Structure formats: structure tokens, C-alpha cells
Short mmCIF file of C-alpha atoms in Angstrom, two decimals:
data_model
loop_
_atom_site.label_atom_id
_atom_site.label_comp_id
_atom_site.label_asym_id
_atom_site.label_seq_id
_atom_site.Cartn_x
_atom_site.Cartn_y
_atom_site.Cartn_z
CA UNK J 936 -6.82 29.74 24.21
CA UNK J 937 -6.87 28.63 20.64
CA UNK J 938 -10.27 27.82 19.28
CA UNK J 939 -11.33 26.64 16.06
CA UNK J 940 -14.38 26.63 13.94
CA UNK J 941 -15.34 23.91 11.89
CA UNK J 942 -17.21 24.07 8.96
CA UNK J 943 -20.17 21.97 11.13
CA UNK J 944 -20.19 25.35 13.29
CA UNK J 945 -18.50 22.99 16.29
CA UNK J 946 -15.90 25.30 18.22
CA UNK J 947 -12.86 23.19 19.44
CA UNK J 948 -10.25 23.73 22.10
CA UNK J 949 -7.30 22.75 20.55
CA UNK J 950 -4.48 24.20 22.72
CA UNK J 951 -3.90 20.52 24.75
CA UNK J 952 -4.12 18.37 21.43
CA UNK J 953 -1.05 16.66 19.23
CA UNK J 954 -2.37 18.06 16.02
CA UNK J 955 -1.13 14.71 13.30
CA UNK J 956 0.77 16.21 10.13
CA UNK J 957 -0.40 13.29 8.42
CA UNK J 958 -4.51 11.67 9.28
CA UNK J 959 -4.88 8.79 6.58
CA UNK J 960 -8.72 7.57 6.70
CA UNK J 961 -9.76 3.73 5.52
CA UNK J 962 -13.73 5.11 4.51
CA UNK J 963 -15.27 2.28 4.86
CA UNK J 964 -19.05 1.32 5.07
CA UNK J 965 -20.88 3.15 2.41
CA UNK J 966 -22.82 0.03 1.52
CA UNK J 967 -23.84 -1.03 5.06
CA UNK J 968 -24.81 2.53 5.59
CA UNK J 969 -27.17 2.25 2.50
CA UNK J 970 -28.15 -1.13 3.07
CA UNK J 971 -29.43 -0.29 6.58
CA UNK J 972 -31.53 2.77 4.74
CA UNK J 973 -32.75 -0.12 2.31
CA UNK J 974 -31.30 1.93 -0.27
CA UNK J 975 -28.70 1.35 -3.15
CA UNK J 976 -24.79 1.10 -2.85
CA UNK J 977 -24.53 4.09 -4.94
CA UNK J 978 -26.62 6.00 -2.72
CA UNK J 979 -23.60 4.90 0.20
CA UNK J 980 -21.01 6.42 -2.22
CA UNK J 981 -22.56 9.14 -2.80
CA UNK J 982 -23.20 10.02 1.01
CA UNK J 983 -19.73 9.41 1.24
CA UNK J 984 -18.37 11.78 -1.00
CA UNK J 985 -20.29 14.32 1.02
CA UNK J 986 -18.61 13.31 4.24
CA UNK J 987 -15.11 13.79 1.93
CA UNK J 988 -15.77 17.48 1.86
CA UNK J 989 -17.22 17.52 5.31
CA UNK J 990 -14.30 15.75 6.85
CA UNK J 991 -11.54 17.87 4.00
CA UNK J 992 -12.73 20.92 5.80
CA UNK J 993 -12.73 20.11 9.26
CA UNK J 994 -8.94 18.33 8.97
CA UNK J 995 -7.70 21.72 6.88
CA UNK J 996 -9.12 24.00 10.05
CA UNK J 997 -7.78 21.68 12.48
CA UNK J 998 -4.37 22.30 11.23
CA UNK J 999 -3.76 18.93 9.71
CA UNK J 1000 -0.56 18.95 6.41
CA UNK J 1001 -1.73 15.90 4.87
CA UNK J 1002 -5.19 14.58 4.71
CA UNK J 1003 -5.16 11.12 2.74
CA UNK J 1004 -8.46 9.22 2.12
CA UNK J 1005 -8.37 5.56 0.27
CA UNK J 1006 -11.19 6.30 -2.09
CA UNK J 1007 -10.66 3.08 -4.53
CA UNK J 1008 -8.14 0.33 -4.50
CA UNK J 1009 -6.92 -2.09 -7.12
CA UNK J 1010 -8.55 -4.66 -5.40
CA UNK J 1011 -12.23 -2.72 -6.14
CA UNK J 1012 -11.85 -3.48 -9.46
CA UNK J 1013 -13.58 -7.00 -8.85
CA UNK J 1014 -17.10 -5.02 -7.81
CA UNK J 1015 -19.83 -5.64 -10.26
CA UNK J 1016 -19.37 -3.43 -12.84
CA UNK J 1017 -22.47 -1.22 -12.42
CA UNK J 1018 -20.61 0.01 -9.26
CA UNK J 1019 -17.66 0.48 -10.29
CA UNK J 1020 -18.55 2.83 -13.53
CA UNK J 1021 -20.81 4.83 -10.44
CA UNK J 1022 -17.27 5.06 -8.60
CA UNK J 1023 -15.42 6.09 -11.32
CA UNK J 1024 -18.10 8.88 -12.01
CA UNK J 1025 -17.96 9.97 -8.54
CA UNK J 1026 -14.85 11.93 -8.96
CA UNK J 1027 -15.96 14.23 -12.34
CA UNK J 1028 -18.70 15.32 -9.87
CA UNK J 1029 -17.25 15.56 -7.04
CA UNK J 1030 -14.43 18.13 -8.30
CA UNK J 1031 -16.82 19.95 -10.55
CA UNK J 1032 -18.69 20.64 -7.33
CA UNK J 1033 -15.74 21.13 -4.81
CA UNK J 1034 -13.03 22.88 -6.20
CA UNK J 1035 -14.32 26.43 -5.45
CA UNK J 1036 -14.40 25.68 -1.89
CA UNK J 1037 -10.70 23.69 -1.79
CA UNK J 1038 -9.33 26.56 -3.70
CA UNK J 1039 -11.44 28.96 -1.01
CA UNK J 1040 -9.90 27.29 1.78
CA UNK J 1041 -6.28 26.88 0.26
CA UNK J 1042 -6.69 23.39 -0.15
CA UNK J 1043 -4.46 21.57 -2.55
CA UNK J 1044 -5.29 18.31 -4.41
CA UNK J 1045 -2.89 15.45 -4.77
CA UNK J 1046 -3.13 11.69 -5.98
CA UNK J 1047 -1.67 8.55 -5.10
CA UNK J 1048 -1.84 5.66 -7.45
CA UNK J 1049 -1.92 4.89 -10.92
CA UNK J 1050 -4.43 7.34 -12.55
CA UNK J 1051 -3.08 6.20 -15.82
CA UNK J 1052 -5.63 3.36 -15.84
CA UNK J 1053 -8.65 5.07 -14.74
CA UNK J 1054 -11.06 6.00 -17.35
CA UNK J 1055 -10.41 9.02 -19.49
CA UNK J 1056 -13.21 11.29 -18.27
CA UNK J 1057 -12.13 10.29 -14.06
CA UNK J 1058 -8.56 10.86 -15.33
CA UNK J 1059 -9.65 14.49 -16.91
CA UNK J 1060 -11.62 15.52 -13.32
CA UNK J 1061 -8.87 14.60 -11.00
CA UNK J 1062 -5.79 16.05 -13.44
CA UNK J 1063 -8.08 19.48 -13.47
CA UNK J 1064 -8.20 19.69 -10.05
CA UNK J 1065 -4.71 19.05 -9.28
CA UNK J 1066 -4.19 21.40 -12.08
CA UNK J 1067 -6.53 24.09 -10.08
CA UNK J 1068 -5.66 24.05 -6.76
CA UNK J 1069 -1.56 23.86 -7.59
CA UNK J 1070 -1.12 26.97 -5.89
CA UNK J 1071 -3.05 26.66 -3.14
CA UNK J 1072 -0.32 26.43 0.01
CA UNK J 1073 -2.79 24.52 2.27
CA UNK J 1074 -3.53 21.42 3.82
CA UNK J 1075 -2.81 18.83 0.55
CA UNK J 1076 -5.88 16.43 0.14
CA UNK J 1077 -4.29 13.17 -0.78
CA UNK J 1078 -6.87 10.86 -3.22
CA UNK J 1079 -5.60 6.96 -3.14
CA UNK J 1080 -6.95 6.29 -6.23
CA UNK J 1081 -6.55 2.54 -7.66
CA UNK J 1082 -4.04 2.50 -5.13
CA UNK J 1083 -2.72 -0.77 -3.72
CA UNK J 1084 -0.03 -1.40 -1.44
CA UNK J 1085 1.61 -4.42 -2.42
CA UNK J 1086 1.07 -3.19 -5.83
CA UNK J 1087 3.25 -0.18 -5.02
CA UNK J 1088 6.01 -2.41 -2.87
CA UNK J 1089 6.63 -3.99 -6.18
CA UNK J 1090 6.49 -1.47 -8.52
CA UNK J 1091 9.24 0.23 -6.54
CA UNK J 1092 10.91 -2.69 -6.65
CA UNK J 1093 11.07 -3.15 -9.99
CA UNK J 1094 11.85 0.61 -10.67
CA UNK J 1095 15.00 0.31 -8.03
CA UNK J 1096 15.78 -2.50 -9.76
CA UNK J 1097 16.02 -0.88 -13.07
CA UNK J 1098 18.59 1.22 -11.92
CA UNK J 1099 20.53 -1.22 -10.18
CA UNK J 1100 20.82 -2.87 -13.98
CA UNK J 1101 21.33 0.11 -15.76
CA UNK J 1102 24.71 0.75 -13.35
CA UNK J 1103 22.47 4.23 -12.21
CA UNK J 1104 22.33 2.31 -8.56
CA UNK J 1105 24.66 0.01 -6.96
CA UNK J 1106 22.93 -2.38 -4.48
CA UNK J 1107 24.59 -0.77 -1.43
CA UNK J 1108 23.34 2.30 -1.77
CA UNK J 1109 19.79 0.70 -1.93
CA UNK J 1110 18.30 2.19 1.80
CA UNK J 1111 14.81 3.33 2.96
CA UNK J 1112 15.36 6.77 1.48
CA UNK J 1113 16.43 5.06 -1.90
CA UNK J 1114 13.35 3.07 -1.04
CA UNK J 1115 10.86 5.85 -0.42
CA UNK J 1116 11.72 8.12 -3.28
CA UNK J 1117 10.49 4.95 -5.16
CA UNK J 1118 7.11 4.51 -3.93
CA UNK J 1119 4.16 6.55 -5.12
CA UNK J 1120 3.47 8.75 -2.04
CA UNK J 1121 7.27 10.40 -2.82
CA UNK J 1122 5.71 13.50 -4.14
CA UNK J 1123 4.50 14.39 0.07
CA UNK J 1124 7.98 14.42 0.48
CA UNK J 1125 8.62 14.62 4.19
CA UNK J 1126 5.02 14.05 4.87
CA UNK J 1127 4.69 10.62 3.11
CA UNK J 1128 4.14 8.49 6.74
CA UNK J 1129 1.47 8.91 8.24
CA UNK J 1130 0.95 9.86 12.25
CA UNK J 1131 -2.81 8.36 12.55
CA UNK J 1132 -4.20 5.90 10.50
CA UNK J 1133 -8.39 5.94 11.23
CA UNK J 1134 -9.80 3.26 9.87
CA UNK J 1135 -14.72 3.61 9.76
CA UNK J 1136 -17.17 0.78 10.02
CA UNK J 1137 -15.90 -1.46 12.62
CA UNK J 1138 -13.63 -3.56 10.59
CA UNK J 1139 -9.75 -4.20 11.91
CA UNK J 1140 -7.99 -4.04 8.92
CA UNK J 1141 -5.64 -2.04 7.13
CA UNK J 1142 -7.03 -3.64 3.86
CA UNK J 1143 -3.63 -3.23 1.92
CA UNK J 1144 -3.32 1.06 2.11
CA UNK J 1145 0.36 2.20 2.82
CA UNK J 1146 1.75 -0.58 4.12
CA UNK J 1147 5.26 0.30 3.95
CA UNK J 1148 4.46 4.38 4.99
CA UNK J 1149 2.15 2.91 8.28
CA UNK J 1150 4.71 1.10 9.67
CA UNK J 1151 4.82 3.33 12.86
CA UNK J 1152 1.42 5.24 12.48
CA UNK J 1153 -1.17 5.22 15.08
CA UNK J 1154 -4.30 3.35 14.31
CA UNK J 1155 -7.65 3.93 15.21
CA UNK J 1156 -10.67 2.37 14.97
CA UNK J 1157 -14.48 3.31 14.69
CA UNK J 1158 -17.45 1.37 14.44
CA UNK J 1159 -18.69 4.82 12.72
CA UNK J 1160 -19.95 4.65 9.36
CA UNK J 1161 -18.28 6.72 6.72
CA UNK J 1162 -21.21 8.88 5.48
CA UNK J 1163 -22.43 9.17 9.14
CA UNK J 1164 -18.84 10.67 9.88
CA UNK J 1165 -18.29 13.78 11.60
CA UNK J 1166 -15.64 16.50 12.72
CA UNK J 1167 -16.53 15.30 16.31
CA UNK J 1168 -15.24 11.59 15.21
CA UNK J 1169 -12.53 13.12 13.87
CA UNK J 1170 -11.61 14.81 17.36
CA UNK J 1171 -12.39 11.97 19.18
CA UNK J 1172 -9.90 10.09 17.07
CA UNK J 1173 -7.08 12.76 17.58
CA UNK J 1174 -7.92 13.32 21.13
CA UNK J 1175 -7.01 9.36 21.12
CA UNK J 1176 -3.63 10.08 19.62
CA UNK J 1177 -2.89 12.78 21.73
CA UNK J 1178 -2.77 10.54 24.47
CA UNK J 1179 -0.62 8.07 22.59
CA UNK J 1180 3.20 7.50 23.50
CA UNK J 1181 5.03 7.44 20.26
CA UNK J 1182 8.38 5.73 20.72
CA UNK J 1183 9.41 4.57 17.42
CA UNK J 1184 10.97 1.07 18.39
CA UNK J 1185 13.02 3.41 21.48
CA UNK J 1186 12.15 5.01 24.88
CA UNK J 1187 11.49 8.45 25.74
CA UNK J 1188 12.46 8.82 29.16
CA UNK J 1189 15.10 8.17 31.33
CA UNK J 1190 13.17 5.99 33.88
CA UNK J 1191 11.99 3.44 31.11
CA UNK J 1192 15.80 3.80 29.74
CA UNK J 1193 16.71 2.58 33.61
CA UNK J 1194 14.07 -0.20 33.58
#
């Protein structure tokens, strides 16, 4: 019997459980969590980050590939600006603090979105970090960072499109692994789509993240607060999947083939 130990000292059974390559996680409700403490919106985030390397570690010992949390989208950048500079210091602390244990638990760092336009300093954390843990041979912990899906949709478009007009591409050969390569989750390779798609706070949204990679992942939804998140949620939510009859548009056995 295969039993796991989480960093939160829980012991699992995870023998009779679908283990998803690929959890995706929509962390929402740092500011309700806050608000209901009377407290801040910064004081939300910063919970949050703290349930980022609570969660990181529990995903990388349950045996999860890709782990990828939406941590800021283009559409954030309309906050008042107090919190977003607070967000886009959250990073420079948060890998200063948690690289040591990603690199101790062969955890690698990868990002998805255009860190190009972040500021300098948030651009200097996250690079360093990628730069740090690029050996590591572990579960990859995927950032969506100013990360937007539509965004993305048409930026690949455009990029396709480019070589389609510089005679690199002719239109036919245009297909959904032309179309893939193109978007900005290309470097997970065969572990760009995800399996689960968990989505805190009790809103039923997918609030524009992966749009295109989700089209078949398994969604779940929990009225759980991010920073009040735990490595039971995250069983609960995989013990859901595990139960879940993935058929990809087809059918899986011969009786519903006969139907």
C-alpha cells in the first residue's frame, strides 16, 4: 500500500487514486478571506502565497508533473494601484524565501505569460528562480503571470500568421499542433493541457486561464478560500477526478458503443 506524507504531516492512501499529470488552480479569494478577518487585501495575498508553498509541496509528494497556479492576469492590471505594486512585490519575496525548499524537493520553476512587462525587480525574482531550480527534475511549478487567455489565442495568432506571410507556413499545414507550439504554455511540452482544473472561493468561472489548453480538463469547484486551502482540499478535489469518466468527445466501452 502506497502512502504518502505531506508536508502538513497528513498520510494519504494513494494506491486507488488517478493521480492528474497536470492540477491547474484558479486561487481565488484572498480579499474575502481578509475582508472577513477585517484586515487588508494585502494581508489576503500574502496568506496566499503561503498556501502556494503549502499546496507546491503537497502536489510535488502526491506525484503531480505539472502544478500551474494563475497568480496575476492581464485583466489585474485594473486593481488600484497600491495593490497591484503589493502583487508585484509578492514574487521577489516569495522566491527569496522558497527556493531552498523547491530546489530541496526537486521542484522546478516555470512561467507562463509575458514577464517582459512586469516590473524589473518581479522580472529579476522570477528569472532567478527559473534560473535556480533548472536542474531540478521534479514536479515543474507553473506561475501564470500577467497571463491572459484570449490574450494568448491572439498572440498565437498573429505569430502563425507571420509565418504564413513570410512563406515559412502554408495555411494547410496550420493544425492544433501548429497551433499549440504557438501558445505560451509550449515550453510543458506534452504536459501543456491540463487533467483538473480547481477553481477556490465559490465562484464558477474559468475567468479567462487556458482556455484553449482546458478544453477537455476536469473542473472542480470549492467554496474554499485560497489561504484557508489545504492538502486535504486538494485530495478531496482529486478523489473527485478519480471518479470522473474521461471520454474525450468518444466512449470507452463497448456497451455505451452498443447504445
Amino acid at each position: 500500500m502506497a502512502l504518502f506524507k505531506t508536508k502538513e504531516n497528513t498520510v494519504y492512501d494513494t494506491t486507488q487514486l488517478k493521480i492528474p499529470e497536470h492540477i491547474a488552480i484558479i486561487m481565488d479569494g484572498n480579499g474575502r478571506w481578509a475582508k472577513k478577518r477585517l484586515m487588508p487585501r494585502a494581508a489576503g495575498h500574502k496568506a496566499g502565497m503561503n498556501t502556494v508553498k503549502r499546496i507546491a509541496s503537497a502536489a510535488s509528494d502526491m506525484g503531480v508533473k505539472v502544478l500551474t497556479l494563475y497568480v496575476f492576469s492581464t485583466e489585474n492590471w485594473s486593481r488600484p494601484n497600491d495593490e497591484v505594486n503589493f502583487l508585484m512585490q509578492l514574487p521577489i519575496a516569495f522566491f527569496n524565501d522558497f527556493v531552498p525548499d523547491l530546489i530541496k524537493n526537486n521542484i522546478r520553476v516555470s512561467v507562463t505569460g509575458n514577464v517582459d512587462a512586469l516590473p524589473v525587480a518581479t522580472q529579476d525574482a522570477v528569472n532567478r528562480a527559473i534560473e535556480e531550480t533548472a536542474s531540478d527534475t521534479g514536479m515543474v511549478l507553473n506561475f501564470a503571470m500577467n497571463y491572459g487567455g484570449q490574450v494568448e489565442i491572439v498572440g498565437a495568432t498573429k505569430k502563425i500568421a507571420e509565418e504564413v506571410a513570410k512563406g515559412h507556413l502554408s495555411p494547410d499545414d496550420i493544425n492544433s499542433e501548429v497551433f499549440s507550439a504557438a501558445l505560451q504554455t509550449a515550453h510543458l511540452g506534452d504536459l501543456a493541457t491540463p487533467d483538473l482544473m480547481i477553481r477556490t472561493s465559490g465562484e464558477l468561472r474559468l475567468s479567462n486561464f487556458l482556455p484553449y489548453q482546458a478544453a477537455y480538463a476536469e473542473l472542480y469547484f470549492t467554496d474554499v478560500l485560497w489561504p484557508d486551502y489545504s492538502s486535504d482540499d486538494l485530495m478531496a478535489a482529486i478523489q473527485s477526478y478519480t471518479k470522473r469518466d474521461r471520454r474525450f468527445g468518444g466512449l470507452n466501452d463497448e456497451s455505451e458503443k452498443q447504445a
